Amino acid sequence: MSFLVILRIVGLLLMLFSLTMVPPVVISLIFDDATWDAFVIGLGITFVTGALLYWPARNARRELRTRDGFLITVMFWSVLGLFGSLPLMLAADPSLSFTDAVFESFSGLTTTGATILTGIDLLPESIRFYRQQLQWLGGMGIVVLAVAILPTLGIGGMQLYRTEIPGPLKDSKLTPRITETAKALWYIYAALTLTCFLAYWLAGMSWFDAIGHSFSTVAVGGFSTHDASIGYFDSATIELICVFFMIVSSLSFGLHFAVWREKRLSHYLLDPEFRFFVIFLALLVTITIATLMLSGTYDYDDSLGLRHGLFEVVSVATTTGFGVADFTAWPGVLPFMLFIAAFVGACSGSAGGGMKVIRILLILKQGLREIHRLIHPNAVFSVKVGKMRISSGVAEAVWGFFSAYMLLFVLMLLILLATGLDQVTAWSAVGSSLNNLGPGLGGVSAHYGDMPDLAKWTLVMAMMFGRLEIFTILVLFTPAFWRR
């Protein structure tokens, strides 16, 4: 493992990231919100730091290995989250503490959407835009963007790509060359963003709100330019547009690529993960709307019940986290059921969080196989997803992920309980962060600003583990990783 090569790459990526602070400067000048200097200073500090890392190692060149990819990915996300917090600390409004700024920055970049801010409507436009932009950059992964650019600088990218794309079946490439793969993913991502922006704008949003919400919708993030989130607009059309793009963005981008390349929509229907995901959402929506109507929360002749039920189910289940109603105040089992749905999350290869639909599908299929084995002890049963037979290696990896996920969840839950938080607030905050969801229950149903600093740093780690799918970080703590 060559640390000089790693420093060179991290330095380059950091210099590239500094350029993302230019758009907020432009927004600040357009709206004259007097916050441009915070972004200029942040840009300067980020660029200079990247240059200082890059320059001593500028001649270090070597093909990246898998271990290098893991270390670079974790280092870059950690460093990027820290430097992304600079404008939030430097700006006079909101003038956040170091802990709060880092929490907000990591929440944006990991597309979690948990916020410590209140009074978002009153913040400078550049800060509001910057939060949305952080989610958009984190949605597909700044590393995937980088591997489309860095090969022109003499750096290979397959190792970075494999550690960044989420999901258990991520070893297959979409195109023969990794640079083309990364470009294809970003073309799809950018096209979805542009389409979503136009739809929001035509539905009545201002251009500023349309850009901001298209960023966070396609990123499956959940940040909004308003405290009331999507509910601010009180528009059935905007809500339906949002629901559509939340679902589309929660599907595998590899599946989108296959449909685009072969011009066949049937690929969606033939994909077992897509079918399971749609059936799961439909079942949740049906139960939620029926419960809301039968409980008298909404009148039968009131369309709000249908709108709010559909929107909140899709928003929470896809781990987006937008809101049009306070689902935590809904009757009976609904708040808990919706929150548990976020543990399933989005499809593999998407920008969404959670454990991923394909993993849950595989766990269910393996459970059914064990039941069949009890009935027919001598029979041989294989687990299949569609026509693909799942190898024992993939099955073991799924169970390994599930075990590591639950152990981390319990450990972080204990830490939060030790800070004095009540059980509902603690477990929902950990679950929300680990699933990259955002809203929680209890004391974090509105915002995370009142939590102790230790709890916030624990949740920052939970966001990182969730975004990088646990093992990418855990592998760094094994002695074997550091042996020559």
Short mmCIF file of N, CA and C in Angstrom, two decimals, residues 1 12 64 90 106 201 233 250 268 274 276 292 297 331 333 380 387 391 397 437 449:
data_model
loop_
_atom_site.label_atom_id
_atom_site.label_comp_id
_atom_site.label_asym_id
_atom_site.label_seq_id
_atom_site.Cartn_x
_atom_site.Cartn_y
_atom_site.Cartn_z
N MET A 1 0.86 -1.19 0.00
CA MET A 1 0.00 0.00 0.00
C MET A 1 0.90 1.24 0.00
N LEU A 12 -5.97 15.52 -4.84
CA LEU A 12 -6.66 15.88 -6.08
C LEU A 12 -8.18 15.96 -5.87
N LEU A 64 -3.79 1.21 -8.52
CA LEU A 64 -4.47 1.04 -7.24
C LEU A 64 -4.85 -0.42 -7.00
N LEU A 90 -18.31 29.19 9.06
CA LEU A 90 -17.81 30.53 8.78
C LEU A 90 -18.92 31.55 8.53
N PHE A 106 -22.07 16.05 7.10
CA PHE A 106 -22.11 14.60 6.88
C PHE A 106 -23.52 14.14 6.56
N TRP A 201 -40.59 22.85 -11.51
CA TRP A 201 -40.72 24.25 -11.96
C TRP A 201 -42.06 24.46 -12.65
N PHE A 233 -45.51 23.60 0.06
CA PHE A 233 -46.15 23.97 -1.20
C PHE A 233 -47.64 23.60 -1.25
N SER A 250 -34.84 5.48 -6.32
CA SER A 250 -34.57 4.39 -5.39
C SER A 250 -34.35 3.07 -6.11
N TYR A 268 -37.54 -3.55 -16.34
CA TYR A 268 -38.03 -3.26 -14.99
C TYR A 268 -38.88 -4.40 -14.46
N PHE A 274 -36.96 -5.17 -8.35
CA PHE A 274 -37.94 -4.13 -8.68
C PHE A 274 -39.35 -4.60 -8.31
N PHE A 276 -40.29 -6.92 -6.13
CA PHE A 276 -40.44 -7.00 -4.68
C PHE A 276 -40.60 -5.61 -4.08
N LEU A 292 -55.51 5.08 8.30
CA LEU A 292 -55.81 6.51 8.48
C LEU A 292 -57.30 6.78 8.31
N THR A 297 -58.54 9.59 11.30
CA THR A 297 -57.51 10.63 11.19
C THR A 297 -57.83 11.56 10.03
N PRO A 331 -51.94 7.34 14.20
CA PRO A 331 -52.42 6.40 15.23
C PRO A 331 -51.82 5.01 15.09
N VAL A 333 -50.04 1.51 14.98
CA VAL A 333 -48.75 0.95 14.63
C VAL A 333 -48.07 1.70 13.49
N VAL A 380 -32.05 -31.09 -2.07
CA VAL A 380 -31.09 -30.00 -2.30
C VAL A 380 -31.85 -28.80 -2.86
N LYS A 387 -33.51 -15.66 -12.53
CA LYS A 387 -32.89 -16.85 -13.09
C LYS A 387 -31.47 -17.06 -12.56
N SER A 391 -24.74 -17.76 -5.19
CA SER A 391 -23.67 -18.59 -4.67
C SER A 391 -23.65 -18.52 -3.15
N ALA A 397 -22.16 -13.43 2.60
CA ALA A 397 -21.90 -12.00 2.70
C ALA A 397 -23.14 -11.24 3.18
N LEU A 437 -31.88 7.82 6.64
CA LEU A 437 -33.27 8.25 6.47
C LEU A 437 -33.46 9.73 6.78
N GLY A 449 -31.07 19.07 16.86
CA GLY A 449 -30.29 20.14 17.47
C GLY A 449 -30.12 20.03 18.96
#
